[in-house]
């Protein structure tokens, strides 16, 4: 029995076509064939068969369709033929790959793509044309005509277009531009926003001597991208246009488009000449420098190697304004290696590995190597509020690690100069894939050049940072005197916090609940899991500090301990346990003194016998420099829980664990286990997290007899005003400036602190201050936790004036209304938007930005051309809607 889905659904048996039943039976078979040899959940099948809410008899109707299909398949009678199985949580249709045209197409397309990548262009063209010959029309065309609108149909349509582009690529490489020109023109008219297709059409036209027509094709695609998506052409398409204008000889090469996909636009500014190095790391497209590869790999753009990036869903931003930090490390090998290339290569590889390890450990990304200079970026894919601090700490860690390669180290460099490190921070434009993955992002701006200039001033063995980097990290890092150019040397972490904690205002209700939890735990002698959720800057840590103060003064005599999760825990997943252990033993930090303190604590609670020895042996690895082996984690977790339970049994214990949204899943499991299995002991387990914790653990804190979850809402305006006055001291603000600042603060205590610092510092602005740098980074980092489509919806919401509905977002962003509604609901749950009590004029739900700073950051994120295009679309949609309502 043969099945065909690449066109109308057809089934052929030995005696000819097989007649299928009604639409539900055909749809069930079609959906199962799209997922042949995969388990399809019953809920997924019902969602495919019925739009909206299925009828009460849906499950029975599905079972009837499956039963009829089983009878049809059984009539085949062939041993090893197709079979429809019940397989939890749904059904599995087992079909031989040779009996399904979709499977055959995928096999041929993959083979053709592999030939294309290997440079076997004639073979690739033959195979790809055979694959496309299996298509008889749109996938399941008969079902689509009946209303089926499944995501799989759109995905396969995109795959078909990508295979066509692979075919055109192979034909052009074979010199058959005349033969495919008509196909290219027809296809480009049908899909005018496909950049790879436009580049191929331009190349074919140019080779036919039609330069003007090639440029017209570029202009049509550029117009379509701007009008439909609000985007500019990508790097490669711009490079093709430049090559056509310049009559670049590269257009005559068989793999011209592959060459330009690697090279992109003309070289940008390069740093000062650097000494050659036998570095083994292959040069990659590096931000601002982009060295030309020594040899071109035989790789052509494919759906898995986009052209230039994966086809983004409508509205997704591939070009964004960001603030990032760049780290440059220069290492120079000496002349004492005796000219042995093997020694040089080995040493160069060790240096490169050491640098990459430290950059990755601190959350950065090595973007490439040019001679002896390594480039690393912090904040290019995902912004974090401490990107600059990460870069500086990574630079210092690299210098410490590379000291072993000095004259007295185990691998002497024999006369090579010590490494040098520079860090620069600033605003750039980042072009990357829609999902942040794939090719190395391209960064345009002054940061690469300023960092390269700064590197030239660094003495051997030193590190310098620019003025912007210092300004963003001075609260956590200490610095030496500034140089005349504004650069300075980081000396290490600050040991004391310079700023007193802000006043706690507007949280009286939360404090009452926390005090009640303290009293209940002490009185009832049983554990309680207290969770405090809030957006960045909402005051979670400040509230925990107040809770600790109340606990120490409580008549129940609480012991207070805690720890926090951090970005630097990448190499130590159990770091939170280490910090809590050091805290409860009174040593303050994991070190040798903590080992002695742990021994005293364990012996005091459990004695020096077998049980005490077992606990000490299991817990001691947490306080050693090397992280515990994963095989030891189960026993270690049990010992950690027993120790905390023993401490709470001796004396009520408040254990504060902060920033659990950054904690690995095994530690989250251990925290919940501690709350559930501690037994009848007075243990108040207080944890803080951002709302994204609920994305990972939707049921966190639920279903417990003794559990309390608080969500910190923004402060009301009187509380915000009181906090601002306390922070400003005797500073008086004009009434209009005060109103503007309070609106920008939006009830966020951290924002109040930062704006007060701007208003009281040196060089204070005359009018309302701009968004403080730290606030901007916090909001940008929070935005980067969103999926790309959710972020695109925020851009549309801002274009609509900050108040929007799903219809407006769909019109402005070019997305389906159902998708727009889904992401608006998601953004409300994530506290980026709030739902209005008043529906739109058409009765639709309306949403508004929860915080003014979010909208301001969204506008700053978007390129000017995209922002203006979205606003034009918003104005047009508003006018059309008003006209329809008044008609």
mmCIF file with all atom_site columns, N, CA, C and O in Angstrom, residues 296-326:
data_model
loop_
_atom_site.group_PDB
_atom_site.id
_atom_site.type_symbol
_atom_site.label_atom_id
_atom_site.label_alt_id
_atom_site.label_comp_id
_atom_site.label_asym_id
_atom_site.label_entity_id
_atom_site.label_seq_id
_atom_site.pdbx_PDB_ins_code
_atom_site.Cartn_x
_atom_site.Cartn_y
_atom_site.Cartn_z
_atom_site.occupancy
_atom_site.B_iso_or_equiv
_atom_site.pdbx_formal_charge
_atom_site.auth_seq_id
_atom_site.auth_comp_id
_atom_site.auth_asym_id
_atom_site.auth_atom_id
_atom_site.pdbx_PDB_model_num
ATOM 1   N N  . UNK A 1 296 ? 38.296 28.554 1.485  1.00 0.00 ? 296 UNK A N  1
ATOM 2   C CA . UNK A 1 296 ? 36.848 28.568 1.578  1.00 0.00 ? 296 UNK A CA 1
ATOM 3   C C  . UNK A 1 296 ? 36.339 27.139 1.730  1.00 0.00 ? 296 UNK A C  1
ATOM 4   O O  . UNK A 1 296 ? 36.556 26.310 0.860  1.00 0.00 ? 296 UNK A O  1
ATOM 5   N N  . UNK A 1 297 ? 35.643 26.838 2.810  1.00 0.00 ? 297 UNK A N  1
ATOM 6   C CA . UNK A 1 297 ? 35.079 25.500 2.923  1.00 0.00 ? 297 UNK A CA 1
ATOM 7   C C  . UNK A 1 297 ? 33.977 25.309 1.891  1.00 0.00 ? 297 UNK A C  1
ATOM 8   O O  . UNK A 1 297 ? 33.308 26.250 1.504  1.00 0.00 ? 297 UNK A O  1
ATOM 9   N N  . UNK A 1 298 ? 33.817 24.073 1.469  1.00 0.00 ? 298 UNK A N  1
ATOM 10  C CA . UNK A 1 298 ? 32.804 23.773 0.455  1.00 0.00 ? 298 UNK A CA 1
ATOM 11  C C  . UNK A 1 298 ? 31.445 23.664 1.115  1.00 0.00 ? 298 UNK A C  1
ATOM 12  O O  . UNK A 1 298 ? 30.876 22.592 1.259  1.00 0.00 ? 298 UNK A O  1
ATOM 13  N N  . UNK A 1 299 ? 30.924 24.791 1.607  1.00 0.00 ? 299 UNK A N  1
ATOM 14  C CA . UNK A 1 299 ? 29.639 24.807 2.284  1.00 0.00 ? 299 UNK A CA 1
ATOM 15  C C  . UNK A 1 299 ? 28.748 25.823 1.610  1.00 0.00 ? 299 UNK A C  1
ATOM 16  O O  . UNK A 1 299 ? 29.143 26.971 1.453  1.00 0.00 ? 299 UNK A O  1
ATOM 17  N N  . UNK A 1 300 ? 27.586 25.396 1.211  1.00 0.00 ? 300 UNK A N  1
ATOM 18  C CA . UNK A 1 300 ? 26.634 26.285 0.580  1.00 0.00 ? 300 UNK A CA 1
ATOM 19  C C  . UNK A 1 300 ? 25.489 26.541 1.534  1.00 0.00 ? 300 UNK A C  1
ATOM 20  O O  . UNK A 1 300 ? 25.182 25.722 2.393  1.00 0.00 ? 300 UNK A O  1
ATOM 21  N N  . UNK A 1 301 ? 24.813 27.703 1.404  1.00 0.00 ? 301 UNK A N  1
ATOM 22  C CA . UNK A 1 301 ? 23.670 27.970 2.270  1.00 0.00 ? 301 UNK A CA 1
ATOM 23  C C  . UNK A 1 301 ? 22.579 26.930 2.061  1.00 0.00 ? 301 UNK A C  1
ATOM 24  O O  . UNK A 1 301 ? 22.230 26.587 0.943  1.00 0.00 ? 301 UNK A O  1
ATOM 25  N N  . UNK A 1 302 ? 22.066 26.401 3.154  1.00 0.00 ? 302 UNK A N  1
ATOM 26  C CA . UNK A 1 302 ? 20.982 25.423 3.132  1.00 0.00 ? 302 UNK A CA 1
ATOM 27  C C  . UNK A 1 302 ? 20.012 25.803 4.228  1.00 0.00 ? 302 UNK A C  1
ATOM 28  O O  . UNK A 1 302 ? 20.282 26.713 5.009  1.00 0.00 ? 302 UNK A O  1
ATOM 29  N N  . UNK A 1 303 ? 18.870 25.111 4.328  1.00 0.00 ? 303 UNK A N  1
ATOM 30  C CA . UNK A 1 303 ? 17.966 25.418 5.430  1.00 0.00 ? 303 UNK A CA 1
ATOM 31  C C  . UNK A 1 303 ? 18.623 25.300 6.787  1.00 0.00 ? 303 UNK A C  1
ATOM 32  O O  . UNK A 1 303 ? 18.226 25.959 7.721  1.00 0.00 ? 303 UNK A O  1
ATOM 33  N N  . UNK A 1 304 ? 19.624 24.447 6.939  1.00 0.00 ? 304 UNK A N  1
ATOM 34  C CA . UNK A 1 304 ? 20.326 24.349 8.210  1.00 0.00 ? 304 UNK A CA 1
ATOM 35  C C  . UNK A 1 304 ? 21.494 25.310 8.283  1.00 0.00 ? 304 UNK A C  1
ATOM 36  O O  . UNK A 1 304 ? 22.063 25.505 9.335  1.00 0.00 ? 304 UNK A O  1
ATOM 37  N N  . UNK A 1 305 ? 21.879 25.910 7.170  1.00 0.00 ? 305 UNK A N  1
ATOM 38  C CA . UNK A 1 305 ? 22.913 26.946 7.129  1.00 0.00 ? 305 UNK A CA 1
ATOM 39  C C  . UNK A 1 305 ? 22.310 28.126 6.383  1.00 0.00 ? 305 UNK A C  1
ATOM 40  O O  . UNK A 1 305 ? 22.471 28.260 5.190  1.00 0.00 ? 305 UNK A O  1
ATOM 41  N N  . UNK A 1 306 ? 21.524 28.971 7.103  1.00 0.00 ? 306 UNK A N  1
ATOM 42  C CA . UNK A 1 306 ? 20.588 29.892 6.470  1.00 0.00 ? 306 UNK A CA 1
ATOM 43  C C  . UNK A 1 306 ? 21.262 30.891 5.539  1.00 0.00 ? 306 UNK A C  1
ATOM 44  O O  . UNK A 1 306 ? 22.463 31.063 5.540  1.00 0.00 ? 306 UNK A O  1
ATOM 45  N N  . UNK A 1 307 ? 20.420 31.599 4.809  1.00 0.00 ? 307 UNK A N  1
ATOM 46  C CA . UNK A 1 307 ? 20.919 32.532 3.807  1.00 0.00 ? 307 UNK A CA 1
ATOM 47  C C  . UNK A 1 307 ? 20.262 33.891 3.988  1.00 0.00 ? 307 UNK A C  1
ATOM 48  O O  . UNK A 1 307 ? 19.251 34.185 3.365  1.00 0.00 ? 307 UNK A O  1
ATOM 49  N N  . UNK A 1 308 ? 20.747 34.768 4.852  1.00 0.00 ? 308 UNK A N  1
ATOM 50  C CA . UNK A 1 308 ? 21.892 34.518 5.715  1.00 0.00 ? 308 UNK A CA 1
ATOM 51  C C  . UNK A 1 308 ? 21.495 33.932 7.062  1.00 0.00 ? 308 UNK A C  1
ATOM 52  O O  . UNK A 1 308 ? 22.316 33.453 7.789  1.00 0.00 ? 308 UNK A O  1
ATOM 53  N N  . UNK A 1 309 ? 20.212 33.991 7.373  1.00 0.00 ? 309 UNK A N  1
ATOM 54  C CA . UNK A 1 309 ? 19.747 33.475 8.645  1.00 0.00 ? 309 UNK A CA 1
ATOM 55  C C  . UNK A 1 309 ? 18.426 32.750 8.429  1.00 0.00 ? 309 UNK A C  1
ATOM 56  O O  . UNK A 1 309 ? 17.774 32.929 7.414  1.00 0.00 ? 309 UNK A O  1
ATOM 57  N N  . UNK A 1 310 ? 17.989 31.925 9.404  1.00 0.00 ? 310 UNK A N  1
ATOM 58  C CA . UNK A 1 310 ? 16.760 31.172 9.193  1.00 0.00 ? 310 UNK A CA 1
ATOM 59  C C  . UNK A 1 310 ? 15.586 32.090 8.916  1.00 0.00 ? 310 UNK A C  1
ATOM 60  O O  . UNK A 1 310 ? 15.529 33.204 9.404  1.00 0.00 ? 310 UNK A O  1
ATOM 61  N N  . UNK A 1 311 ? 14.653 31.613 8.118  1.00 0.00 ? 311 UNK A N  1
ATOM 62  C CA . UNK A 1 311 ? 13.463 32.397 7.836  1.00 0.00 ? 311 UNK A CA 1
ATOM 63  C C  . UNK A 1 311 ? 12.742 32.696 9.138  1.00 0.00 ? 311 UNK A C  1
ATOM 64  O O  . UNK A 1 311 ? 12.227 31.819 9.791  1.00 0.00 ? 311 UNK A O  1
ATOM 65  N N  . UNK A 1 312 ? 12.725 33.962 9.512  1.00 0.00 ? 312 UNK A N  1
ATOM 66  C CA . UNK A 1 312 ? 12.130 34.340 10.779 1.00 0.00 ? 312 UNK A CA 1
ATOM 67  C C  . UNK A 1 312 ? 10.622 34.405 10.652 1.00 0.00 ? 312 UNK A C  1
ATOM 68  O O  . UNK A 1 312 ? 10.100 34.809 9.635  1.00 0.00 ? 312 UNK A O  1
ATOM 69  N N  . UNK A 1 313 ? 9.895  34.020 11.686 1.00 0.00 ? 313 UNK A N  1
ATOM 70  C CA . UNK A 1 313 ? 8.462  34.243 11.664 1.00 0.00 ? 313 UNK A CA 1
ATOM 71  C C  . UNK A 1 313 ? 8.185  35.729 11.507 1.00 0.00 ? 313 UNK A C  1
ATOM 72  O O  . UNK A 1 313 ? 9.010  36.572 11.845 1.00 0.00 ? 313 UNK A O  1
ATOM 73  N N  . UNK A 1 314 ? 7.027  36.037 10.987 1.00 0.00 ? 314 UNK A N  1
ATOM 74  C CA . UNK A 1 314 ? 6.702  37.432 10.702 1.00 0.00 ? 314 UNK A CA 1
ATOM 75  C C  . UNK A 1 314 ? 6.917  38.292 11.934 1.00 0.00 ? 314 UNK A C  1
ATOM 76  O O  . UNK A 1 314 ? 6.450  37.979 13.017 1.00 0.00 ? 314 UNK A O  1
ATOM 77  N N  . UNK A 1 315 ? 7.610  39.404 11.740 1.00 0.00 ? 315 UNK A N  1
ATOM 78  C CA . UNK A 1 315 ? 7.786  40.376 12.804 1.00 0.00 ? 315 UNK A CA 1
ATOM 79  C C  . UNK A 1 315 ? 8.962  40.148 13.713 1.00 0.00 ? 315 UNK A C  1
ATOM 80  O O  . UNK A 1 315 ? 9.320  41.030 14.483 1.00 0.00 ? 315 UNK A O  1
ATOM 81  N N  . UNK A 1 316 ? 9.592  38.978 13.694 1.00 0.00 ? 316 UNK A N  1
ATOM 82  C CA . UNK A 1 316 ? 10.704 38.707 14.604 1.00 0.00 ? 316 UNK A CA 1
ATOM 83  C C  . UNK A 1 316 ? 11.897 39.576 14.224 1.00 0.00 ? 316 UNK A C  1
ATOM 84  O O  . UNK A 1 316 ? 12.249 39.703 13.059 1.00 0.00 ? 316 UNK A O  1
ATOM 85  N N  . UNK A 1 317 ? 12.528 40.162 15.235 1.00 0.00 ? 317 UNK A N  1
ATOM 86  C CA . UNK A 1 317 ? 13.645 41.075 14.997 1.00 0.00 ? 317 UNK A CA 1
ATOM 87  C C  . UNK A 1 317 ? 14.927 40.290 14.784 1.00 0.00 ? 317 UNK A C  1
ATOM 88  O O  . UNK A 1 317 ? 15.294 39.452 15.605 1.00 0.00 ? 317 UNK A O  1
ATOM 89  N N  . UNK A 1 318 ? 15.613 40.565 13.686 1.00 0.00 ? 318 UNK A N  1
ATOM 90  C CA . UNK A 1 318 ? 16.941 39.997 13.479 1.00 0.00 ? 318 UNK A CA 1
ATOM 91  C C  . UNK A 1 318 ? 18.012 41.068 13.597 1.00 0.00 ? 318 UNK A C  1
ATOM 92  O O  . UNK A 1 318 ? 19.195 40.756 13.514 1.00 0.00 ? 318 UNK A O  1
ATOM 93  N N  . UNK A 1 319 ? 17.619 42.304 13.798 1.00 0.00 ? 319 UNK A N  1
ATOM 94  C CA . UNK A 1 319 ? 18.564 43.403 13.991 1.00 0.00 ? 319 UNK A CA 1
ATOM 95  C C  . UNK A 1 319 ? 18.095 44.215 15.191 1.00 0.00 ? 319 UNK A C  1
ATOM 96  O O  . UNK A 1 319 ? 16.958 44.684 15.216 1.00 0.00 ? 319 UNK A O  1
ATOM 97  N N  . UNK A 1 320 ? 18.964 44.355 16.192 1.00 0.00 ? 320 UNK A N  1
ATOM 98  C CA . UNK A 1 320 ? 18.568 45.010 17.434 1.00 0.00 ? 320 UNK A CA 1
ATOM 99  C C  . UNK A 1 320 ? 19.691 45.915 17.937 1.00 0.00 ? 320 UNK A C  1
ATOM 100 O O  . UNK A 1 320 ? 20.871 45.632 17.734 1.00 0.00 ? 320 UNK A O  1
ATOM 101 N N  . UNK A 1 321 ? 19.294 46.986 18.608 1.00 0.00 ? 321 UNK A N  1
ATOM 102 C CA . UNK A 1 321 ? 20.245 47.822 19.335 1.00 0.00 ? 321 UNK A CA 1
ATOM 103 C C  . UNK A 1 321 ? 20.505 47.182 20.687 1.00 0.00 ? 321 UNK A C  1
ATOM 104 O O  . UNK A 1 321 ? 19.568 46.814 21.400 1.00 0.00 ? 321 UNK A O  1
ATOM 105 N N  . UNK A 1 322 ? 21.766 47.044 21.033 1.00 0.00 ? 322 UNK A N  1
ATOM 106 C CA . UNK A 1 322 ? 22.121 46.444 22.318 1.00 0.00 ? 322 UNK A CA 1
ATOM 107 C C  . UNK A 1 322 ? 23.313 47.186 22.916 1.00 0.00 ? 322 UNK A C  1
ATOM 108 O O  . UNK A 1 322 ? 24.053 47.864 22.210 1.00 0.00 ? 322 UNK A O  1
ATOM 109 N N  . UNK A 1 323 ? 23.466 47.004 24.210 1.00 0.00 ? 323 UNK A N  1
ATOM 110 C CA . UNK A 1 323 ? 24.695 47.425 24.877 1.00 0.00 ? 323 UNK A CA 1
ATOM 111 C C  . UNK A 1 323 ? 25.444 46.167 25.273 1.00 0.00 ? 323 UNK A C  1
ATOM 112 O O  . UNK A 1 323 ? 24.909 45.320 25.999 1.00 0.00 ? 323 UNK A O  1
ATOM 113 N N  . UNK A 1 324 ? 26.655 46.025 24.774 1.00 0.00 ? 324 UNK A N  1
ATOM 114 C CA . UNK A 1 324 ? 27.431 44.820 25.097 1.00 0.00 ? 324 UNK A CA 1
ATOM 115 C C  . UNK A 1 324 ? 28.851 45.214 25.489 1.00 0.00 ? 324 UNK A C  1
ATOM 116 O O  . UNK A 1 324 ? 29.281 46.358 25.320 1.00 0.00 ? 324 UNK A O  1
ATOM 117 N N  . UNK A 1 325 ? 29.557 44.228 26.004 1.00 0.00 ? 325 UNK A N  1
ATOM 118 C CA . UNK A 1 325 ? 30.960 44.404 26.383 1.00 0.00 ? 325 UNK A CA 1
ATOM 119 C C  . UNK A 1 325 ? 31.819 43.486 25.536 1.00 0.00 ? 325 UNK A C  1
ATOM 120 O O  . UNK A 1 325 ? 31.463 42.328 25.308 1.00 0.00 ? 325 UNK A O  1
ATOM 121 N N  . UNK A 1 326 ? 32.935 44.024 25.067 1.00 0.00 ? 326 UNK A N  1
ATOM 122 C CA . UNK A 1 326 ? 33.873 43.254 24.254 1.00 0.00 ? 326 UNK A CA 1
ATOM 123 C C  . UNK A 1 326 ? 35.164 43.054 25.039 1.00 0.00 ? 326 UNK A C  1
ATOM 124 O O  . UNK A 1 326 ? 35.665 43.978 25.689 1.00 0.00 ? 326 UNK A O  1
#
